[in-house]
Coordinates of C-alpha atoms and ligand atoms in Angstrom, one line a residue:
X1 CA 8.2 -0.9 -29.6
X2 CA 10.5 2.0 -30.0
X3 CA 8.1 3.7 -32.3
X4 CA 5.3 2.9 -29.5
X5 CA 7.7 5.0 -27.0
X6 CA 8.3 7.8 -29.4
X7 CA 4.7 8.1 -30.7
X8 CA 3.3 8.2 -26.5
X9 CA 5.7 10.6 -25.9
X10 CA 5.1 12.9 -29.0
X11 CA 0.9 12.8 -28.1
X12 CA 1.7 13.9 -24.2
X13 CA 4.2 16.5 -24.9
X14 CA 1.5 18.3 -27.1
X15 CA -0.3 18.6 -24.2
X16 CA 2.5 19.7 -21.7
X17 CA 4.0 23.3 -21.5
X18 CA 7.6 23.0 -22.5
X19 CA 8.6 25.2 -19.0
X20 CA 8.7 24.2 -15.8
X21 CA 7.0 26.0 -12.5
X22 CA 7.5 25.4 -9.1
X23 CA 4.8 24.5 -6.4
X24 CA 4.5 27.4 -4.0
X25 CA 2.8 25.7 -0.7
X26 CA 0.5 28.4 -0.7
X27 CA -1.5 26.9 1.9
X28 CA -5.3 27.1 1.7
X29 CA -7.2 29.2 4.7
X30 CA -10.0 27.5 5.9
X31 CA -10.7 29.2 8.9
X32 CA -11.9 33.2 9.6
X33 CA -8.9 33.6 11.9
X34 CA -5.3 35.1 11.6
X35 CA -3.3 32.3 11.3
X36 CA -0.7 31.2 14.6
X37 CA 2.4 29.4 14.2
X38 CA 2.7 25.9 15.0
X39 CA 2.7 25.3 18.1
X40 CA 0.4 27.7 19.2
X41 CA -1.7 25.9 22.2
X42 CA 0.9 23.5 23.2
X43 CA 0.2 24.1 27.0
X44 CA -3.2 23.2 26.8
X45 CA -3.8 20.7 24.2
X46 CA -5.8 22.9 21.9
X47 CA -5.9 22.9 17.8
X48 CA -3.9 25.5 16.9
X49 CA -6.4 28.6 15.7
X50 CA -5.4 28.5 12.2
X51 CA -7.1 24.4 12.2
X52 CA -9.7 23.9 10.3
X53 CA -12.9 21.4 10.5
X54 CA -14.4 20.1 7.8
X55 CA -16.6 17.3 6.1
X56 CA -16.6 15.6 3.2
X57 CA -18.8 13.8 0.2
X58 CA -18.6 12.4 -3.2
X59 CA -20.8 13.2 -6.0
X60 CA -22.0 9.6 -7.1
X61 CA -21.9 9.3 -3.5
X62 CA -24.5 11.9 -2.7
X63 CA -25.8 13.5 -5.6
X64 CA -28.5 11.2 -7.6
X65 CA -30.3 12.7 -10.3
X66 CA -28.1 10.5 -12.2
X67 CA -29.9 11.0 -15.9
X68 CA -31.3 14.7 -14.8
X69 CA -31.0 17.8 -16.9
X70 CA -28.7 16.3 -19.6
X71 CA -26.6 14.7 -17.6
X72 CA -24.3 11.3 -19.3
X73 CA -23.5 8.5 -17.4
X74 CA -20.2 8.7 -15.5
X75 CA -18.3 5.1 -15.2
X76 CA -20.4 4.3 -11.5
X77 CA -23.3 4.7 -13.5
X78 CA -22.0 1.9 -16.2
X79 CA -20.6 -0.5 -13.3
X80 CA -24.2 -0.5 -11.3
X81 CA -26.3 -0.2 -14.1
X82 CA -25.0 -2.8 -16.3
X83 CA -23.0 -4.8 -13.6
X84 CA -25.6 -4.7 -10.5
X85 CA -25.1 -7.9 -9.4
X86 CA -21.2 -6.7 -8.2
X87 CA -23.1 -4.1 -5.6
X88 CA -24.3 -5.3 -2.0
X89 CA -28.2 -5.4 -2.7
X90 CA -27.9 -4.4 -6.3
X91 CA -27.7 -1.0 -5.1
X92 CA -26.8 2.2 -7.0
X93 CA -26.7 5.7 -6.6
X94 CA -29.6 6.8 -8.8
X95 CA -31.2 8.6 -6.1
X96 CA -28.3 8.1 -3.4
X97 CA -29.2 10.6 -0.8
X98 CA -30.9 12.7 -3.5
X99 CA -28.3 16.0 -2.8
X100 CA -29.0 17.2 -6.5
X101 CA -32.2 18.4 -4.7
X102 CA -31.8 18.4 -1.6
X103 CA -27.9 20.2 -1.2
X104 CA -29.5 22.4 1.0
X105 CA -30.1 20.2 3.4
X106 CA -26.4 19.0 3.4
X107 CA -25.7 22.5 4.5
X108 CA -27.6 22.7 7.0
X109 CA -26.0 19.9 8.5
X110 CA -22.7 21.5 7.8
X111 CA -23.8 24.7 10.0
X112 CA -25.6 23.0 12.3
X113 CA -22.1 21.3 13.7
X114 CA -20.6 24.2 13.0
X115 CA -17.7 23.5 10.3
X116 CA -16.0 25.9 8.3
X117 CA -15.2 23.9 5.0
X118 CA -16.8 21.2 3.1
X119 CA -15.2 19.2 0.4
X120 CA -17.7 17.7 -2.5
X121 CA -16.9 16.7 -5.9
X122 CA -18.3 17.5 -9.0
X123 CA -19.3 15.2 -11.7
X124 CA -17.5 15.7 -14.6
X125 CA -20.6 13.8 -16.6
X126 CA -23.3 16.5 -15.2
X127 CA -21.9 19.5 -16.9
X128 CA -19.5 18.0 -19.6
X129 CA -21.1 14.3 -20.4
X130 CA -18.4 14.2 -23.5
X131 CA -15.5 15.0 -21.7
X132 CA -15.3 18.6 -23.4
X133 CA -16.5 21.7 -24.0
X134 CA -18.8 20.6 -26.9
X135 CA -21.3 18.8 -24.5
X136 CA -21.2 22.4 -21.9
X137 CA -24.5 21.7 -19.8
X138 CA -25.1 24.5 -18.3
X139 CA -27.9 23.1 -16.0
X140 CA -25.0 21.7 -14.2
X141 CA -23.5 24.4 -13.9
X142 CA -26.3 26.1 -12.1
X143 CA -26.5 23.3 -10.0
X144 CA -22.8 23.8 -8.9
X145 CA -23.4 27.6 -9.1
X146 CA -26.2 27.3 -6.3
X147 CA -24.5 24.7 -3.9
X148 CA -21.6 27.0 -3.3
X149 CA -23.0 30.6 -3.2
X150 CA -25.6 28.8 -0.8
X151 CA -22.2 27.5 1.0
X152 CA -21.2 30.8 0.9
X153 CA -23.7 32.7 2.1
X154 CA -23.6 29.9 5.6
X155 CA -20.0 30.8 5.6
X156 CA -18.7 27.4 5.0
X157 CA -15.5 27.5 2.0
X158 CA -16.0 25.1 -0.2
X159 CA -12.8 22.7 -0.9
X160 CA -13.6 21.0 -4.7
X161 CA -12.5 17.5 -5.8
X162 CA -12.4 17.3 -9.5
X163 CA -12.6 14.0 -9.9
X164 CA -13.7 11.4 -6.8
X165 CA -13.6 8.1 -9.3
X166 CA -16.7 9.0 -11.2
X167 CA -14.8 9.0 -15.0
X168 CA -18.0 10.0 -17.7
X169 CA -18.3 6.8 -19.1
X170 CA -17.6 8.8 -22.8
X171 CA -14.0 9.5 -21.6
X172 CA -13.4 6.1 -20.2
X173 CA -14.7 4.8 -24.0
X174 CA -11.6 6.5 -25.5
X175 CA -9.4 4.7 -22.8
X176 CA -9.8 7.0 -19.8
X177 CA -6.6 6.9 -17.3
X178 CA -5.1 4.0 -19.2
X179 CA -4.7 6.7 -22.1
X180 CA -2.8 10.0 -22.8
X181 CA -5.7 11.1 -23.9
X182 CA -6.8 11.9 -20.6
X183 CA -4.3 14.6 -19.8
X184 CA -5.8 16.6 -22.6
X185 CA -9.5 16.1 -21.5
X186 CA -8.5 16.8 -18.0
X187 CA -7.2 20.0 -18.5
X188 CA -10.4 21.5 -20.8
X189 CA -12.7 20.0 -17.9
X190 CA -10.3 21.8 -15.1
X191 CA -10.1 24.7 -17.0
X192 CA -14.1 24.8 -17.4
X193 CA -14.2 24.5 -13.4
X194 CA -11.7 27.6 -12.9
X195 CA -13.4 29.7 -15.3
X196 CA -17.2 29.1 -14.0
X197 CA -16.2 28.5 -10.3
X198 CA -12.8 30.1 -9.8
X199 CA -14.0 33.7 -8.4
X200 CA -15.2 31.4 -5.4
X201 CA -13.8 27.9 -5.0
X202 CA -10.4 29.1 -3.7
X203 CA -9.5 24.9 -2.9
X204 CA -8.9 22.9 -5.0
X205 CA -8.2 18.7 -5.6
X206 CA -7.6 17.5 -8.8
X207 CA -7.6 13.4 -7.5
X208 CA -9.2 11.6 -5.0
X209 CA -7.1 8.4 -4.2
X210 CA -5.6 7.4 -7.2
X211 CA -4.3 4.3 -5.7
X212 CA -6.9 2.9 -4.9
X213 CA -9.1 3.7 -8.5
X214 CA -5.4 2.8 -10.4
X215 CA -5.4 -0.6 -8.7
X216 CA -9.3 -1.6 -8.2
X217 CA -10.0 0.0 -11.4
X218 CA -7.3 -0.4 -13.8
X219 CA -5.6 -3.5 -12.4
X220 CA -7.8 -6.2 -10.5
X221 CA -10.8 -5.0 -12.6
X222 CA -13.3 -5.2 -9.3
X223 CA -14.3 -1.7 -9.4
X224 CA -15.2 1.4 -11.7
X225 CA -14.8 0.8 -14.8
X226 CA -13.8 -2.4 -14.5
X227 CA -11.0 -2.6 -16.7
X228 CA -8.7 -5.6 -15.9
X229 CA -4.7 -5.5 -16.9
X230 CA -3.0 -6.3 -13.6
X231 CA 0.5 -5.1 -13.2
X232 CA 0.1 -2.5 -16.6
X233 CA -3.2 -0.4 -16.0
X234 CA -2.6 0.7 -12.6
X235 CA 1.0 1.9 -13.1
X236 CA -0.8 3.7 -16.5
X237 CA -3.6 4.7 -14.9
X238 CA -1.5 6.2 -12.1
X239 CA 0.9 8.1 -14.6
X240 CA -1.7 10.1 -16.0
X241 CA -3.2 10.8 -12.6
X242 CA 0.5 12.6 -11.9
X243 CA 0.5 14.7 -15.4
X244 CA -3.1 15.4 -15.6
X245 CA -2.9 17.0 -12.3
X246 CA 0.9 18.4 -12.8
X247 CA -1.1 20.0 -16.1
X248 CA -3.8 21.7 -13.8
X249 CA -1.4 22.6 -11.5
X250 CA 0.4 24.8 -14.0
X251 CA -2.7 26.0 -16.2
X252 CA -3.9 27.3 -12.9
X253 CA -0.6 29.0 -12.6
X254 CA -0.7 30.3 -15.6
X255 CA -4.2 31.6 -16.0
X256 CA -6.1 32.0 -12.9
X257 CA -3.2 31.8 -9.9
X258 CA -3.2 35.8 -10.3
X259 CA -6.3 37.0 -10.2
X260 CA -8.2 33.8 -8.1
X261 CA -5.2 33.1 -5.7
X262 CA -6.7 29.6 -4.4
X263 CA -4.5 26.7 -4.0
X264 CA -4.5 23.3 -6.0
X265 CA -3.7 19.5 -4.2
X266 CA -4.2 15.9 -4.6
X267 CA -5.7 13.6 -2.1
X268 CA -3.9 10.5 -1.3
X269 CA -5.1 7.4 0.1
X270 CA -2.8 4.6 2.0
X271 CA -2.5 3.1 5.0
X272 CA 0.4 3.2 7.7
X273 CA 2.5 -0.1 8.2
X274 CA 4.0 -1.9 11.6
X275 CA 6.3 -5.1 11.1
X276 CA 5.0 -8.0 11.5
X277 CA 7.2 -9.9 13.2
X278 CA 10.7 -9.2 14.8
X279 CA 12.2 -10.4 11.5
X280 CA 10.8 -7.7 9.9
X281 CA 13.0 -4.4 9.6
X282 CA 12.2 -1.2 9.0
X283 CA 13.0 -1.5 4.7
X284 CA 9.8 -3.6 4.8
X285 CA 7.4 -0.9 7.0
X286 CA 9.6 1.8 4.0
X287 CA 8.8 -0.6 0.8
X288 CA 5.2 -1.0 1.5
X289 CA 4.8 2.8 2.3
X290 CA 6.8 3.7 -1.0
X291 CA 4.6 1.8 -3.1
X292 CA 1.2 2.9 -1.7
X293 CA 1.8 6.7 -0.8
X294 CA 5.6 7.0 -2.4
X295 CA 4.6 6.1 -6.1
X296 CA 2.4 9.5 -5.8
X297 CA 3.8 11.3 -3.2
X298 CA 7.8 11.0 -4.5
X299 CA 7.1 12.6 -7.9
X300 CA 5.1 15.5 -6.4
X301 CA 6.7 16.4 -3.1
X302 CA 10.0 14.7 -2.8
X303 CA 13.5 16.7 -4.0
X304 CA 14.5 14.7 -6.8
X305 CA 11.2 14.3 -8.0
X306 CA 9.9 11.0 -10.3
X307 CA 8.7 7.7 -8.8
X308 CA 10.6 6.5 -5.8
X309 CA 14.2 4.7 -7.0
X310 CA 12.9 1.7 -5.6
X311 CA 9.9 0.7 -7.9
X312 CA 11.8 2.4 -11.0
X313 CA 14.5 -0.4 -10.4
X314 CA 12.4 -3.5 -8.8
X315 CA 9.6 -3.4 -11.6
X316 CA 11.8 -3.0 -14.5
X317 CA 13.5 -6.0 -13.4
X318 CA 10.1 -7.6 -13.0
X319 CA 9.9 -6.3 -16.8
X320 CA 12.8 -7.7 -17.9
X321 CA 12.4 -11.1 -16.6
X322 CA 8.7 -11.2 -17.9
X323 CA 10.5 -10.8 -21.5
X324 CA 9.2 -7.0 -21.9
X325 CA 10.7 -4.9 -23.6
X326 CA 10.4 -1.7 -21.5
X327 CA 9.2 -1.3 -17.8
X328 CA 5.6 -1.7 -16.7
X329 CA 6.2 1.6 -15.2
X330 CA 6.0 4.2 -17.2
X331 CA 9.3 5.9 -17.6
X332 CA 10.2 9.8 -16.6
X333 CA 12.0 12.1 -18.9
X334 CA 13.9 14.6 -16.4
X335 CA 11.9 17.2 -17.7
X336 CA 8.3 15.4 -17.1
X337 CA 9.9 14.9 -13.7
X338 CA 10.4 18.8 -13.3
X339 CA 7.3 19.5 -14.4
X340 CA 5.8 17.1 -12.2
X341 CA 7.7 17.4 -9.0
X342 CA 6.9 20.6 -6.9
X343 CA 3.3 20.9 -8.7
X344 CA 1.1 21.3 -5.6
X345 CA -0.1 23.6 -2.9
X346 CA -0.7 20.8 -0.6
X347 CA -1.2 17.4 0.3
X348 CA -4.8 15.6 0.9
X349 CA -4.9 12.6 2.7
X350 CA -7.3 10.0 3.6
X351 CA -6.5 8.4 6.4
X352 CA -8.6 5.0 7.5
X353 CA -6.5 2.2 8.1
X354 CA -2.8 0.0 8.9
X355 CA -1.8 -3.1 8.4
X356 CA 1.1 -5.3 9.2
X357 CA 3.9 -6.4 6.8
X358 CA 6.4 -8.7 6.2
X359 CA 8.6 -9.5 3.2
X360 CA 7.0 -12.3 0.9
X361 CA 10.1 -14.2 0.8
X362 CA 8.8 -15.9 -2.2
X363 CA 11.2 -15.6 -5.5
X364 CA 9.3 -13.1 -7.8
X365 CA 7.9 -15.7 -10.3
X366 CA 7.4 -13.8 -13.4
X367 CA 5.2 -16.9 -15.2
X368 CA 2.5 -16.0 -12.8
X369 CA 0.3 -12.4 -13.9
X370 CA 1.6 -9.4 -12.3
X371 CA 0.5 -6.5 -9.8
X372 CA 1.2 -3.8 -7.9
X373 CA 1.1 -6.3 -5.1
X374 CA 3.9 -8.7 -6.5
X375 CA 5.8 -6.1 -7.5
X376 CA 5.0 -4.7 -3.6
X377 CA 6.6 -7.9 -2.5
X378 CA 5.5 -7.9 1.1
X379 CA 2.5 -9.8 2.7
X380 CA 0.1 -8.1 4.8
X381 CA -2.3 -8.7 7.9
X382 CA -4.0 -7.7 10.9
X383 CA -3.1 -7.3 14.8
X384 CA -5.4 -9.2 16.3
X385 CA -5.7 -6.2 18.7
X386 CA -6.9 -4.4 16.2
X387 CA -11.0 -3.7 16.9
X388 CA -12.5 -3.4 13.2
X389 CA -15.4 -1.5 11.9
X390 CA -18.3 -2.8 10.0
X391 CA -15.9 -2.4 6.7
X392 CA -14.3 -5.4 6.3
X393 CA -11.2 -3.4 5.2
X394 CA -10.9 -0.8 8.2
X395 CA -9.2 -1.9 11.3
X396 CA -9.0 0.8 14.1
X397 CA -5.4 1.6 14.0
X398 CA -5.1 5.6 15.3
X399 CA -1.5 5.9 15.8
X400 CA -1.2 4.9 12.2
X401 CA -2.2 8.7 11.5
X402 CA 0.6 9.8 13.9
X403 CA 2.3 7.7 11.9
X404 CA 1.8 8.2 8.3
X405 CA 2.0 12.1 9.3
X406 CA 5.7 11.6 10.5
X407 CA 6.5 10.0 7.5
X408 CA 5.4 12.8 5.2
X409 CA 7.4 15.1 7.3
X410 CA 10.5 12.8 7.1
X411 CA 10.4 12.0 3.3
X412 CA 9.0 15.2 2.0
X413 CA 9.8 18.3 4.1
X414 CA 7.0 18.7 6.2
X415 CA 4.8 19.7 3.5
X416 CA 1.4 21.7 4.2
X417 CA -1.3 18.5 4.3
X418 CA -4.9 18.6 4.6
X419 CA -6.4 15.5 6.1
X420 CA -9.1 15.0 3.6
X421 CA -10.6 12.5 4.9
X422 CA -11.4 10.1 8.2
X423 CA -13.9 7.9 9.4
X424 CA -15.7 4.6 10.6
X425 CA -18.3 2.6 9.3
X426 CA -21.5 0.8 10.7
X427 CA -24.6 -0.1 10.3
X428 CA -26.1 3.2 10.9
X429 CA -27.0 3.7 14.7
X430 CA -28.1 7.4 16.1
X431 CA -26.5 6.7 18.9
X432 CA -23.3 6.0 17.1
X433 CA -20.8 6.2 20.4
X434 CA -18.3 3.4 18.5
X435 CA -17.4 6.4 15.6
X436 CA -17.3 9.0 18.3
X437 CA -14.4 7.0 20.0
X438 CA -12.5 5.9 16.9
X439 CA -12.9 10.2 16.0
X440 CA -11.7 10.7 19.9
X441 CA -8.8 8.4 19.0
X442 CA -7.8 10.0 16.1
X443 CA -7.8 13.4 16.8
X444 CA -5.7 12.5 20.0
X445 CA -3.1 10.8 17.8
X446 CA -3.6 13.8 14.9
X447 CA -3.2 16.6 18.2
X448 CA 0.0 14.6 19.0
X449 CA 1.5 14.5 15.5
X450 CA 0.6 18.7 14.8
X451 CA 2.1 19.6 19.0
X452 CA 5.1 17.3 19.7
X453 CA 6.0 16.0 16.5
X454 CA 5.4 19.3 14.7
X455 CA 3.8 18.0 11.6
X456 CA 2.5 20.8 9.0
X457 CA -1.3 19.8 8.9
X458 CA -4.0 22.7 8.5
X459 CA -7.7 20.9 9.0
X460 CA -9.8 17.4 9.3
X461 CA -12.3 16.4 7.3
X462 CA -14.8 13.5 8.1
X463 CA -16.1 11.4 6.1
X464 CA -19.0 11.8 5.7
X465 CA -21.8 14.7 6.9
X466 CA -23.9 12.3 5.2
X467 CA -24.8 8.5 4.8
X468 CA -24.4 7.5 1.5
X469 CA -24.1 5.3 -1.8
X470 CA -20.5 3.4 -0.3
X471 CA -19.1 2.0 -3.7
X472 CA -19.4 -2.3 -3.9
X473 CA -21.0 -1.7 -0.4
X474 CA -23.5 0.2 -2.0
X475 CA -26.0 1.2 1.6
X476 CA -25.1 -1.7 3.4
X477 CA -22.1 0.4 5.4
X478 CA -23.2 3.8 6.8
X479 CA -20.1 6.7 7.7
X480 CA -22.5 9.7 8.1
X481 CA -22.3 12.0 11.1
X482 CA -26.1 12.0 9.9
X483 CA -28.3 9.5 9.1
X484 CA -30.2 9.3 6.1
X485 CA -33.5 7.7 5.7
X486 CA -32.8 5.8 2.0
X487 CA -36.8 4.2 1.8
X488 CA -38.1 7.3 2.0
X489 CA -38.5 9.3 -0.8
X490 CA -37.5 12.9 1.3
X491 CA -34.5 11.1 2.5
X492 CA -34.4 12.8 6.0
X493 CA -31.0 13.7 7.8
X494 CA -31.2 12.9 11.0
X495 CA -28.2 13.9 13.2
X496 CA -26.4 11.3 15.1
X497 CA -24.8 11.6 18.4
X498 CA -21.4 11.9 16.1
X499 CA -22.5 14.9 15.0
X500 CA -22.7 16.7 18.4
X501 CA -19.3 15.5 19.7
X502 CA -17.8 17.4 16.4
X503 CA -19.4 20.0 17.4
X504 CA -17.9 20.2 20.9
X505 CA -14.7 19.9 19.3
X506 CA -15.1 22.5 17.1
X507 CA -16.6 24.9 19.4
X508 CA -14.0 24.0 21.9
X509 CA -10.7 23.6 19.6
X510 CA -10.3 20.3 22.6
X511 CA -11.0 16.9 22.6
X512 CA -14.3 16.0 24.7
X513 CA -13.0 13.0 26.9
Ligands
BGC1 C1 -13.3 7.2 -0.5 C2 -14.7 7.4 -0.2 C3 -15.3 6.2 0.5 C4 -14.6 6.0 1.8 C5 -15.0 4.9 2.7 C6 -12.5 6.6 0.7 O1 -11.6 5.7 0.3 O2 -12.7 8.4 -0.9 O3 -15.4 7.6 -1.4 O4 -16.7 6.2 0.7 O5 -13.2 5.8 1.6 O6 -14.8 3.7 2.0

């Protein structure tokens, strides 16, 4: 076992610098205007000028062309392709809402509301289908290359995700996040973004929710790429999410910080907690909140840096009494903690949903399989209050944003975040007046958090400008501030009455009532 420890270690510390540089919060301008303090506006209820709009999208989401111009299949196309019967309708994103060709209608849309950033992926599998540079396809680059000069040229900054859950399926053969291995193809494919897009792309997120494609993905096995070792892959999985994108962090720092000045960030997904019940204290609402947003958010933005004390200690117990001989969570050397800790710009966060929680007062039975949510130790629900969305997952719960946003500030400083993402699903209505009140909700509870509470947030970004491919869902569950017309073969946007309020708010830095 020892040798197991020794020989992982040896393989990631070829791939990690031996010296350690600190984050420097340079937050990322996404608005044409000198930026205000915070605070500025407080009188009249007003997004400070320095806030920024935005809207967001997913490449397997969006993008079709799926085979096109040499393009290798990412681990979406594996799941739908050879697993369709796991998506609503057998659905896939082949075509989705056919952006490879029609991008410049996304734009449009974007101008047409009037936002001033936009946040896409790219597929790692459309212009490096082998992970690395020996498979360069520079027909994706193009592609890339003419979405944001054409994003450019309508003023609109565009904010890159590396990677939104869309692995190439060659990567994922040699283990994908479960391995090392991952760190190193990470870096060439970052690398390969910074030197072809770099002179423009000044934003940059290395991870879309990595707890929710750690524990779907790596754990439960239920979604891309299906890879089922509950209670092992996801804390894997989400290890190499933190030193693949602590290694970007500091390649950018090292090669391109100088001359292309942008800023580099993770997006982070989790939901805010209430008690439960009156037994309930607030350790519970903590517990659940360190293990969703803390097992990402400690390493990177706390003081002391690694994974939050709590999980280091409860899941190596867990370990222990399962007869292991070393923790299910990876451990942290103090200097992959340095190297780690401090190694972003900001913080993205997608913000959809609360729950409830109350302890599972059950003993921790280690003859049953483990998971993150054993190890979690809490039971969740619903307030019955709690109107819910055509997702079976998101219940409206606005003040959760207040909420999560006042935690960052408490446990990490009041770091710069970025809300990434936001939004409500249904079944695709014009007149879509149930997402403009859930948006009116949260940007109330969001004005709150950045005026009285003085949380350190720069922009919003909806999900989506577009309908599109939604994962398991597949088209069944529309988030678009446009509609999109999925049997026919020009996939028209239509706008939807969504699209209009945001474009009252941005016009007006207020909230329409
Ligand atoms: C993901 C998106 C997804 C949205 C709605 C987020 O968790 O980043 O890809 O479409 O939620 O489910």
């Amino acid at each position: 076992m020892k040798l197991t420890i020794i020989g992982y270690w040896l393989l990631v510390g070829i791939f990690l610098p031996s010296y350690v540089v600190q984050g420097t919060h340079n937050t990322p301008r996404l608005v044409a205007v000198p930026a205000a303090p915070i605070g500025d506006g407080v009188d009249v209820r007003k997004f400070p000028s320095y806030f920024a709009f935005g809207a967001a999208t997913a490449a397997y989401q969006i993008e079709g062309g799926w085979n096109e111009d040499g393009k290798g299949a990412s681990v979406w196309d594996t799941l739908t392709h050879q697993h369709p019967e796991l998506v609503v309708d057998r659905a896939n994103g082949d075509v989705a809402a056919d952006s490879y060709h029609r991008f410049r209608e996304d734009i449009a849309a974007l101008e047409e509301v009037g936002f001033s950033f936009y946040r896409f992926s790219i597929s790692w599998s459309r212009i490096l289908p082998e992970g690395d540079l020996s498979s360069l396809r520079l027909a994706g680059i193009q592609y890339y290359n003419n979405l944001i000069n054409s994003l450019l040229e309508a003023n609109i900054t565009p904010v890159v995700t590396m990677l939104h859950y869309d692995v190439p399926q060659y990567v994922q053969n040699l283990g994908g996040l479960a391995s090392p291995l991952f760190v190193q193809y990470f870096k060439i494919y970052a690398d390969t973004l910074f030197r072809y897009f770099g002179d423009r792309v000044k934003v940059w997120i290395t991870h879309n929710e990595p707890w929710d494609f750690c524990v779907t993905g790596y754990g439960s096995g239920t979604e891309g790429p299906l890879v089922h070792a509950p209670g092992v892959g996801e804390y894997l999985c989400a290890h190499h999410v933190l030193l693949s994108h602590a290694t970007v962090f500091h390649l950018y720092d090292e090669k391109y910080r100088k001359e292309q000045a942008g800023s580099v960030g993770i997006t982070l997904s989790g939901r805010f907690f209430y008690p439960a019940n009156s037994k309930t204290g607030p350790d519970v609402v903590d517990r659940a909140l360190q293990y969703q947003l803390g097992w990402f958010a400690h390493p990177l933005f706390s003081g002391a840096g690694g994974y939050p004390p709590l999980m280091v200690q409860e899941i190596a117990d867990h370990s222990l009494r399962e007869n292991r001989t070393m923790s299910r969570l990876p451990e942290m050397s103090d200097e992959i903690k340095q190297f780690i800790r401090g190694s972003a710009d900001f913080l993205g966060y997608n913000y959809y949903s609360s729950r409830l929680v109350e302890l599972d007062k059950r003993d921790y039975n280690e003859s049953s399989p483990p998971s993150v949510e054993k190890d979690t130790g809490v039971l969740y629900s619903v307030d019955r209050s709690w109107k819910r969305a055509k997702s079976s997952w998101l219940y409206v719960v606005p003040k959760g944003l207040r909420g999560v946003l006042n935690w960052f500030k408490k446990e990490y400083n009041n770091p710069p975040v970025l809300i990434t993402e936001n939004g409500y699903s249904d079944d695709g209505q014009l007149e879509d007046h149930e997402r403009i009140d859930f948006y009116r909700s949260h940007l109330t509870q969001l004005l709150d958090a950045i005026l009285i509470d003085k949380c350190n947030v720069f922009g919003f970004t909806t999900w989506s400008i577009v309908d599109n491919f939604e994962w398991l869902r597949g088209y069944s569950e529309k988030f678009g501030l446009y509609h999109v017309n999925f049997s026919s073969s020009n996939r028209e946007r239509v706008p939807k009455l969504s699209s209009k309020f945001f474009k009252t708010v941005i016009q007006s830095g207020t909230i329409p009532t």
